[in-house]
Coordinates of C-alpha atoms in Angstrom, one line a residue:
X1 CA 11.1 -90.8 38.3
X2 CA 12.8 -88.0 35.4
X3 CA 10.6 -85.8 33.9
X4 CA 9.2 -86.1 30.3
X5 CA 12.1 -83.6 29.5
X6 CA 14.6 -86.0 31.0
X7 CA 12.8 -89.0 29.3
X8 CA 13.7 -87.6 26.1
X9 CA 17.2 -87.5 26.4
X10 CA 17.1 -84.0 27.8
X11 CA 17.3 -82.3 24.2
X12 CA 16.4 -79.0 24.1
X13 CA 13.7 -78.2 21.5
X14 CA 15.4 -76.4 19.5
X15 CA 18.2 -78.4 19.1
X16 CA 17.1 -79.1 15.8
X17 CA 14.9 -76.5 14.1
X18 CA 13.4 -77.2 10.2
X19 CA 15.1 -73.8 8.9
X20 CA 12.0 -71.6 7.5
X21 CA 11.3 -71.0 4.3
X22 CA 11.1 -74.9 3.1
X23 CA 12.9 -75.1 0.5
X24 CA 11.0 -75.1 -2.5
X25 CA 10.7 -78.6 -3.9
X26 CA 12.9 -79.4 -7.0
X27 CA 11.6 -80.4 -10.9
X28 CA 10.6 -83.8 -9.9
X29 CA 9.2 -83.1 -7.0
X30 CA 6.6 -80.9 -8.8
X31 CA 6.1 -83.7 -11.7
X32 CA 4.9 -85.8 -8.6
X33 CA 2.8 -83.1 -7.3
X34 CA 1.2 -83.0 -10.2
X35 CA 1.1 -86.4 -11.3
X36 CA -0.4 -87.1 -7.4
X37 CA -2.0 -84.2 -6.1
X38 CA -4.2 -86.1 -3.7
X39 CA -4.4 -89.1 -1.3
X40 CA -7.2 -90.8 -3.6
X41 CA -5.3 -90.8 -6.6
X42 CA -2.0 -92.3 -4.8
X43 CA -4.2 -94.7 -3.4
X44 CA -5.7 -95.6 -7.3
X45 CA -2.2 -95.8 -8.6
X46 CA -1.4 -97.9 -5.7
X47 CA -4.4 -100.5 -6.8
X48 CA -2.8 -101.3 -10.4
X49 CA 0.6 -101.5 -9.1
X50 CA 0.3 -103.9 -6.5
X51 CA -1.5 -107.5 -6.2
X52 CA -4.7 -107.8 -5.2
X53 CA -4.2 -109.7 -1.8
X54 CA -1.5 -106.6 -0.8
X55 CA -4.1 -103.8 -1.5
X56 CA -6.2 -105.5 0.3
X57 CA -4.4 -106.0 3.3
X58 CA -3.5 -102.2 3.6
X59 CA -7.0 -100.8 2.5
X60 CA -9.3 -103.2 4.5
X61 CA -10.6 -103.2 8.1
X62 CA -11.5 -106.0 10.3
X63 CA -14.9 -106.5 9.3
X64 CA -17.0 -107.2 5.9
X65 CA -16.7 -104.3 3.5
X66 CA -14.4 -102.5 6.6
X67 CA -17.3 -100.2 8.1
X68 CA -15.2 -98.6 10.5
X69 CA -12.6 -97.9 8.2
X70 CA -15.3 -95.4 6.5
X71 CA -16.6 -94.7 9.9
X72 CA -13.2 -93.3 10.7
X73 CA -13.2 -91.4 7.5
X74 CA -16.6 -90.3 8.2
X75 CA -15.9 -88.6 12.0
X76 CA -12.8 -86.3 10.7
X77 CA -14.9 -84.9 7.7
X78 CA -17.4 -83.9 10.2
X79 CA -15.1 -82.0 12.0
X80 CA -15.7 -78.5 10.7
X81 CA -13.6 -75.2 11.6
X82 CA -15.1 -72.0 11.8
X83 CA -12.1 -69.7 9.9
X84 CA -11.2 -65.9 10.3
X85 CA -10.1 -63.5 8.1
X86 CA -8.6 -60.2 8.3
X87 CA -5.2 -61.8 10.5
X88 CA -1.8 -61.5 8.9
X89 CA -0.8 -65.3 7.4
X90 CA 2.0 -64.2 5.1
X91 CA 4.1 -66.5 7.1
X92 CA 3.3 -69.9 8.7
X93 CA 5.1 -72.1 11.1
X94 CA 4.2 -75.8 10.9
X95 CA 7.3 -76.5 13.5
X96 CA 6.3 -78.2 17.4
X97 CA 8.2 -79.4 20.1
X98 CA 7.0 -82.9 21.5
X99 CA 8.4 -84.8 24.4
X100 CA 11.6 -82.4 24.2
X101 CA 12.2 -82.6 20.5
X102 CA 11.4 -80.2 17.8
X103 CA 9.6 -81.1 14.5
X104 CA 8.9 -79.9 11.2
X105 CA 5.3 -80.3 11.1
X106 CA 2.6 -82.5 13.5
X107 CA 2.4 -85.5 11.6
X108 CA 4.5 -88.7 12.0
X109 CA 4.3 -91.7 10.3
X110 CA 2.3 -94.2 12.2
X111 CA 3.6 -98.1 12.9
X112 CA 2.7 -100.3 10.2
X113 CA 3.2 -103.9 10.5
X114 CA 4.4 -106.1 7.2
X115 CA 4.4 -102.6 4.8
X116 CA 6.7 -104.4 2.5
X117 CA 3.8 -106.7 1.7
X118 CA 2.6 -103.2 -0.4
X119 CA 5.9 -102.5 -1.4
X120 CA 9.1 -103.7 -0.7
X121 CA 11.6 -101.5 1.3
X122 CA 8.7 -99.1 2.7
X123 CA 9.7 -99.4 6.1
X124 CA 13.3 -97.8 5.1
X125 CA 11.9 -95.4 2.6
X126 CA 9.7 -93.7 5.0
X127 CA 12.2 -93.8 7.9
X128 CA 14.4 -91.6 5.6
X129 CA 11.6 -89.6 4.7
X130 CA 10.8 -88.9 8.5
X131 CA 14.3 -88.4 9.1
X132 CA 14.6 -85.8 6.6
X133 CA 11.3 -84.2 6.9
X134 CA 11.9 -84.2 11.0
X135 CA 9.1 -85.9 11.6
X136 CA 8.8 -89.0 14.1
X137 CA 8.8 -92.4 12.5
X138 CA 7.1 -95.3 14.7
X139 CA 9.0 -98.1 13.9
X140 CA 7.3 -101.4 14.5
X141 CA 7.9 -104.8 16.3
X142 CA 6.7 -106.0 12.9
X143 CA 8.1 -104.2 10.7
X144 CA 10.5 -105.5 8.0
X145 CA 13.4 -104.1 8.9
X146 CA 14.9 -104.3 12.2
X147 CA 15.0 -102.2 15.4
X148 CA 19.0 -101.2 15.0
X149 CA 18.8 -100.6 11.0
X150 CA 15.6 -98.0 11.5
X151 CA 17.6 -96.2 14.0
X152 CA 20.3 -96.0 11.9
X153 CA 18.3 -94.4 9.4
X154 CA 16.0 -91.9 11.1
X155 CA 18.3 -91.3 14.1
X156 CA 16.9 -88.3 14.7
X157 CA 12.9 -88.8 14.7
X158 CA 13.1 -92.6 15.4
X159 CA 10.6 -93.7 18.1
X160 CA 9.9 -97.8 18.5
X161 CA 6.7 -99.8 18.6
X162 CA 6.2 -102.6 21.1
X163 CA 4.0 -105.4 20.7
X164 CA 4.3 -107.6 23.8
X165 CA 6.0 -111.1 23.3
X166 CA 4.7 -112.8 26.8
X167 CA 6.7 -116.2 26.8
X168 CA 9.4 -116.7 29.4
X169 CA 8.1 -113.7 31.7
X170 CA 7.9 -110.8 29.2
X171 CA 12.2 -111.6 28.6
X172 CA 12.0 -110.9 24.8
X173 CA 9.9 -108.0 25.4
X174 CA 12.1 -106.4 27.5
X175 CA 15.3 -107.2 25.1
X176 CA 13.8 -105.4 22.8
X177 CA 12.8 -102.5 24.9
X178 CA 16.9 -102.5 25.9
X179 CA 17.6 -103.0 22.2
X180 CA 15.7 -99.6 20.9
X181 CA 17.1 -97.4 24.2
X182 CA 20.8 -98.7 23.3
X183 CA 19.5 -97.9 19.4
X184 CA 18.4 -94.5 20.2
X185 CA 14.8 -94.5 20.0
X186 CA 13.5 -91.3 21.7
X187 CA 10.2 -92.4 22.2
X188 CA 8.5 -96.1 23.2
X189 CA 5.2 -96.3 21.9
X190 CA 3.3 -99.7 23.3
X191 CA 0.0 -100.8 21.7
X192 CA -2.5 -101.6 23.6
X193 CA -5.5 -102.5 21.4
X194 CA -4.2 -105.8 20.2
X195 CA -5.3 -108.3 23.1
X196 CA -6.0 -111.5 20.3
X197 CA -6.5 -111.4 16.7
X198 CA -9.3 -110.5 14.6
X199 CA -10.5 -112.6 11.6
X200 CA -9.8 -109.7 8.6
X201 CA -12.3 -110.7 6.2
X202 CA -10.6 -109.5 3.1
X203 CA -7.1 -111.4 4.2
X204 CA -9.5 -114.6 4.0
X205 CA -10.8 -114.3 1.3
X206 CA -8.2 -113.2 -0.2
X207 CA -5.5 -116.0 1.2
X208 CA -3.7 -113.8 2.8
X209 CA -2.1 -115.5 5.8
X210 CA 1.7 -115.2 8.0
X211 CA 3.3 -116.8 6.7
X212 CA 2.8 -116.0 3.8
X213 CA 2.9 -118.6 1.0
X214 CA 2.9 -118.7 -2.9
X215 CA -0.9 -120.1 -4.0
X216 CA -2.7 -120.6 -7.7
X217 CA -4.6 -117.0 -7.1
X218 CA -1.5 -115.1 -5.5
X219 CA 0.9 -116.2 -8.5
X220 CA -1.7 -114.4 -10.7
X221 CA -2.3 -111.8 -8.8
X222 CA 1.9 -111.6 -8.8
X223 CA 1.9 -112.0 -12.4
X224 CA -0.5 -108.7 -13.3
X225 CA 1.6 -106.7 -11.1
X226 CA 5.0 -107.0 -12.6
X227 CA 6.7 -103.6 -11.3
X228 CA 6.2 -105.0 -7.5
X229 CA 7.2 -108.8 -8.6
X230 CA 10.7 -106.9 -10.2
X231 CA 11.0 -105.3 -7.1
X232 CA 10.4 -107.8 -4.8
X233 CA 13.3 -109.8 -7.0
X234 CA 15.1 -107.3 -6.2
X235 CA 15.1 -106.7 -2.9
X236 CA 13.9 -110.7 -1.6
X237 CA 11.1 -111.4 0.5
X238 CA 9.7 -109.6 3.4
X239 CA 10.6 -110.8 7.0
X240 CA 10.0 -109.8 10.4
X241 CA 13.9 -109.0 10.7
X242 CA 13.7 -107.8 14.4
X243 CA 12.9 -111.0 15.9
X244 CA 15.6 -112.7 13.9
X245 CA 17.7 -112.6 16.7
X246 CA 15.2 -114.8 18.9
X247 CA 15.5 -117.2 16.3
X248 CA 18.3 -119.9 15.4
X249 CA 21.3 -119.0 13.1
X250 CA 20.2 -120.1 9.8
X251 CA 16.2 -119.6 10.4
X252 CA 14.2 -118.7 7.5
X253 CA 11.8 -116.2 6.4
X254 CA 9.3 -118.8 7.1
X255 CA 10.2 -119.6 10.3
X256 CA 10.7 -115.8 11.5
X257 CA 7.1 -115.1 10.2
X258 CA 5.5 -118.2 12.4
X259 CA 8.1 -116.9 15.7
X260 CA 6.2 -113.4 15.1
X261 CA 2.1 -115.0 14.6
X262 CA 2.6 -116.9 17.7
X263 CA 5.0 -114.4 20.5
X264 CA 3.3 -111.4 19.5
X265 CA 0.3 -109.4 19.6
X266 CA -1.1 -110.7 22.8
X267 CA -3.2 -108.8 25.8
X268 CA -1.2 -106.5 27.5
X269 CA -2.2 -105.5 31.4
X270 CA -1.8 -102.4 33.5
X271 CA 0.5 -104.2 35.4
X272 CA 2.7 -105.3 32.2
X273 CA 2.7 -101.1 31.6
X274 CA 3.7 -99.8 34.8
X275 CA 6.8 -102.4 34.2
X276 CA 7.5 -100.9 31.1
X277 CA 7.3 -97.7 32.8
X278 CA 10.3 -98.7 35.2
X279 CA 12.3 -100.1 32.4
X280 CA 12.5 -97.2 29.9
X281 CA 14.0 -94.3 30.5
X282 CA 12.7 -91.7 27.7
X283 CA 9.2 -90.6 26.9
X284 CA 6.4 -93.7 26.8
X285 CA 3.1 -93.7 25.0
X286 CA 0.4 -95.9 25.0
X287 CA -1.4 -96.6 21.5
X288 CA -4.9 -97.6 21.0
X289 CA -6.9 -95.7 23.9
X290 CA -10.0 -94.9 23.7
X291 CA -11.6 -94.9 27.2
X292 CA -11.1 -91.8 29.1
X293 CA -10.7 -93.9 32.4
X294 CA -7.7 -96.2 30.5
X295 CA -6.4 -92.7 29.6
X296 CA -6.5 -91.5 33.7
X297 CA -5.1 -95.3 34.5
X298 CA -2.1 -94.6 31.9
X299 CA -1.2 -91.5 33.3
X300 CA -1.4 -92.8 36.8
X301 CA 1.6 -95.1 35.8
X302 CA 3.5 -92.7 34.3
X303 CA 3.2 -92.7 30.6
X304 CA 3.7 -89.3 28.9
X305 CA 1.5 -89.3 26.0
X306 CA -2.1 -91.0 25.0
X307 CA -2.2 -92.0 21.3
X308 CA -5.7 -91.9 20.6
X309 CA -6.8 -94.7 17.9
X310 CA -8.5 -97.2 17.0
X311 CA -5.8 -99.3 14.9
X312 CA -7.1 -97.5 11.4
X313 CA -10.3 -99.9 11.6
X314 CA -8.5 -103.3 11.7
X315 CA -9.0 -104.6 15.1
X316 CA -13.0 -103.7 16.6
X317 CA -15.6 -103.2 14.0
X318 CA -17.5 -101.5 16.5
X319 CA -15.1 -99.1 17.9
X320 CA -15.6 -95.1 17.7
X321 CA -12.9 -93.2 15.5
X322 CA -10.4 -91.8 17.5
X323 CA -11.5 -88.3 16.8
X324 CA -14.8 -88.8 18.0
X325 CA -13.4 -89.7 21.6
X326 CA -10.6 -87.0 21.1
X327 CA -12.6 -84.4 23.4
X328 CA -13.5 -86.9 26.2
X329 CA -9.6 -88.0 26.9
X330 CA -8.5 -84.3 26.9
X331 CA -11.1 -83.5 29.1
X332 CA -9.7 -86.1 31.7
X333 CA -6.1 -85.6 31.1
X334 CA -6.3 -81.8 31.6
X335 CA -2.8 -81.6 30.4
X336 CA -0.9 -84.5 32.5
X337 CA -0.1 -85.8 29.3
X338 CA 0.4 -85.2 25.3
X339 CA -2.8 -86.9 23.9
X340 CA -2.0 -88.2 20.4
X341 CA -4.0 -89.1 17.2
X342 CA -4.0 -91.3 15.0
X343 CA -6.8 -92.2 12.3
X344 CA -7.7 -91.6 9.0
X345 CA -5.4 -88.7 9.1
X346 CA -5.1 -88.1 4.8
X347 CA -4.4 -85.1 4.2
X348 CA -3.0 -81.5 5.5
X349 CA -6.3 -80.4 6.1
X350 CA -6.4 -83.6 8.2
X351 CA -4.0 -82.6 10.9
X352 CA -5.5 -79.7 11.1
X353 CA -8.8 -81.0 12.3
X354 CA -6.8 -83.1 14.3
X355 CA -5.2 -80.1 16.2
X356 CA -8.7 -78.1 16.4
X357 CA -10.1 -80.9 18.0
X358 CA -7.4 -80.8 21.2
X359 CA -4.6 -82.9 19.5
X360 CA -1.1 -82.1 20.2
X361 CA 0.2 -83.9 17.1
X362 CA -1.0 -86.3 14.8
X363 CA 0.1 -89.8 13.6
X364 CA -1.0 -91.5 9.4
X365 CA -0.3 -94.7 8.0
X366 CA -2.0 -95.5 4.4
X367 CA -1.2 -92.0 3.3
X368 CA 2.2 -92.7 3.6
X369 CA 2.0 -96.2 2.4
X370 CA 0.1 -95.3 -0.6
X371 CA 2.4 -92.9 -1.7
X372 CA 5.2 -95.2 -1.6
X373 CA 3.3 -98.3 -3.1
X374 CA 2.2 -95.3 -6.0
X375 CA 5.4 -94.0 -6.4
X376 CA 8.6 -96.2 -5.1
X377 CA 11.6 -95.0 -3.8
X378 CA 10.2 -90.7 -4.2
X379 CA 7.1 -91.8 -2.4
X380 CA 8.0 -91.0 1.1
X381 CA 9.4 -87.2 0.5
X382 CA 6.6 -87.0 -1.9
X383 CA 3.9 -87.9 1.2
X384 CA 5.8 -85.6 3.5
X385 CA 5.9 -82.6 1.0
X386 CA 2.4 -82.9 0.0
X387 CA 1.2 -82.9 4.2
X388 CA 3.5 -79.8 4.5
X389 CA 1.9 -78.0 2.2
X390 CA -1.9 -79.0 2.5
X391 CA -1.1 -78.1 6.2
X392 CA 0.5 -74.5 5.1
X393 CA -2.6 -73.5 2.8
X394 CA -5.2 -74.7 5.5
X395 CA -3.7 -72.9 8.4
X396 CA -4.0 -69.9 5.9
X397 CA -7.8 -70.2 5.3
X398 CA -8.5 -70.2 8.9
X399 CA -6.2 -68.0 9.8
X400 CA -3.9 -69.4 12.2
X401 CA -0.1 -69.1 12.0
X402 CA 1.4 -71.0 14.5
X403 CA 0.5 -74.6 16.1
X404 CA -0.4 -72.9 19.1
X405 CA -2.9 -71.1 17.5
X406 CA -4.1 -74.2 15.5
X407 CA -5.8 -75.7 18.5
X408 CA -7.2 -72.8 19.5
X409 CA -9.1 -72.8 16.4
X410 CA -13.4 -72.5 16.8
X411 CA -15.1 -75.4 15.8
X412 CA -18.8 -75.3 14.4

């Protein structure tokens, strides 16, 4: 079996350094920084500009009022770092090589399924961002825009997102896998933690369903949100354009939306993984770990890296965060494999808990989402810029300079 190094294409890391200094961001970059300074105030501006039933979908969890959403939330602000003064910080580097690539900063946007519900065209807004940015982009089974036009734009950073289609022994799940290696994904990222479906509370009371259909409440929720109805004019409806190709020529939205709700999202098995394993030649993750022993059974197959996460709260109400179970995977990888994570990760200061706690890079969703749903087509840069420099100023305060030295950082 090749090496992680070979996996990813055999690219040295520096093949692709983020020159230092970052440029400094232009006039309207700065307007936006100072129209958005934070993730809560994106995530307000987000609330009047889109309907109800899309804020919704993005903001909730799995369960009534989404406890482990603010459990998640809760975990990484109890993560405290003891800082240290009197070091030399003129100078940062936010850079970090990962499975044979270099990146601009460790934070990648997460795999969101359906983000053109929020706003339409997120999916290829952030995938330039990323791209731009160098920062991975996780493109998903389910996102709008298909495997070869993600690639396309983000060819540098693009990694791809597998949800398992079991029909027909695994045969579209494997097309797809020989669709993002013939695209150019560097990375394949399979999810793990979506064995069946969980009833979202606020999707049913809100109507939300796949898919998705035009009722009494979503026309007025529509009708109070008339930048994201003009937009979504614009640009048509959202579809799952990825499985189009499993599909009949001439199939419609509809139909694509019902292909997706009933292939995808089933259990996947060790034994479905270590298949995986064989098939794809580059780096492979698995997402949604939270057991040490699934973490020692993962890298026992093979896989490269560990994503730590509990799906942002939308799957088990009574799941631990991922940083809680952060030190316990670590422990039993004992540097087999990158371990990943992914949760509640908001802000700069975010990542950087992430890395005192043991991460080797990080992984956000809503704070890229929100941005864009706040902002439009300036959303994505402006969600990268703002992590860049949060990240800059909080390596500053506690003294650390390089990544390296990041997760060395104490903790209290």
């Amino acid at each position: 079996m090749p090496d992680a190094h070979d996996r990813a294409g055999g690219i040295a890391s520096g093949e692709f350094a983020l020159p230092l200094p970052v440029p400094a961001p232009d006039e309207a970059a700065l307007r936006l920084r100072r129209l958005f300074p934070a993730y809560g105030v994106l995530e307000q501006r987000a609330r009047r500009r889109v309907p109800r039933f899309a804020y919704h979908y993005a903001v909730n969890g799995v369960g009534e009022g989404s406890p482990n959403v603010a459990h998640n939330r809760a975990a990484m602000d109890a993560v405290r770092i003891l800082p240290r003064y009197g070091v030399p910080v003129a100078e940062v580097d936010t850079r970090v090589s990962l499975f044979g690539r270099e990146y601009g900063m460790p934070v990648g946007v997460s795999p969101m399924g359906n983000p053109g519900i929020v706003w339409p065209g997120t999916g290829a807004i952030l995938a330039r961002a990323a791209q731009k940015a160098r920062i991975p982009y996780i493109g998903s089974t389910v996102a709008n825009e298909s495997i070869e036009t993600l690639a396309k734009l983000a060819p540098d950073v693009y990694w791809f997102q597998l949800y398992a289609a079991p029909a027909e022994g695994h045969a579209r799940s494997l097309d797809m896998v020989r669709r993002a290696e013939a695209a150019g994904a560097h990375v394949l990222v399979v999810t793990m933690d979506v064995p069946g479906r969980p009833k979202r509370v606020g999707d049913v009371a809100n109507g939300l369903e796949v898919p998705f259909r035009f009722r009494a409440r979503t026309l007025r929720d529509i009708a109070m949100s008339p930048a994201w109805a003009l937009e979504t004019l614009r640009q048509g409806r959202p579809g799952f354009d990825t499985m189009r190709k499993y599909l009949p020529e001439g199939a419609s939205i509809f139909d694509t939306a019902r292909f997706a709700q009933k292939e995808l999202g089933q259990a996947i098995t060790w034994e479905w993984i270590a298949r995986l394993r064989e098939a794809w030649p580059r780096a492979m993750v698995v997402k949604g770990i939270l057991h040490p022993d699934d973490a020692e059974r993962a890298i026992q197959i093979g896989c490269d890296g560990i994503l730590v996460s509990n799906h942002g709260g939308r799957q088990f109400d009574a799941a631990p965060a991922g940083i809680e179970m952060l030190p316990a995977i670590i422990e039993r990888v004992a540097g087999r494999a990158k371990v990943l994570l992914d949760g509640s990760v908001r802000s700069g200061l975010d990542i950087l808990r992430g890395l005192a706690s043991g991460a080797e890079f990080t992984f956000a969703a809503r704070s890229f989402l929100w941005s864009v749903a706040a902002i439009g087509q300036a959303g994505g840069d402006h969600a990268t810029l703002a992590f860049l420099e949060e990240l800059r100023a909080n390596m500053t305060q506690a003294g650390v300079r390089t990544i390296e030295e990041a997760r060395r950082a104490p903790l209290v």
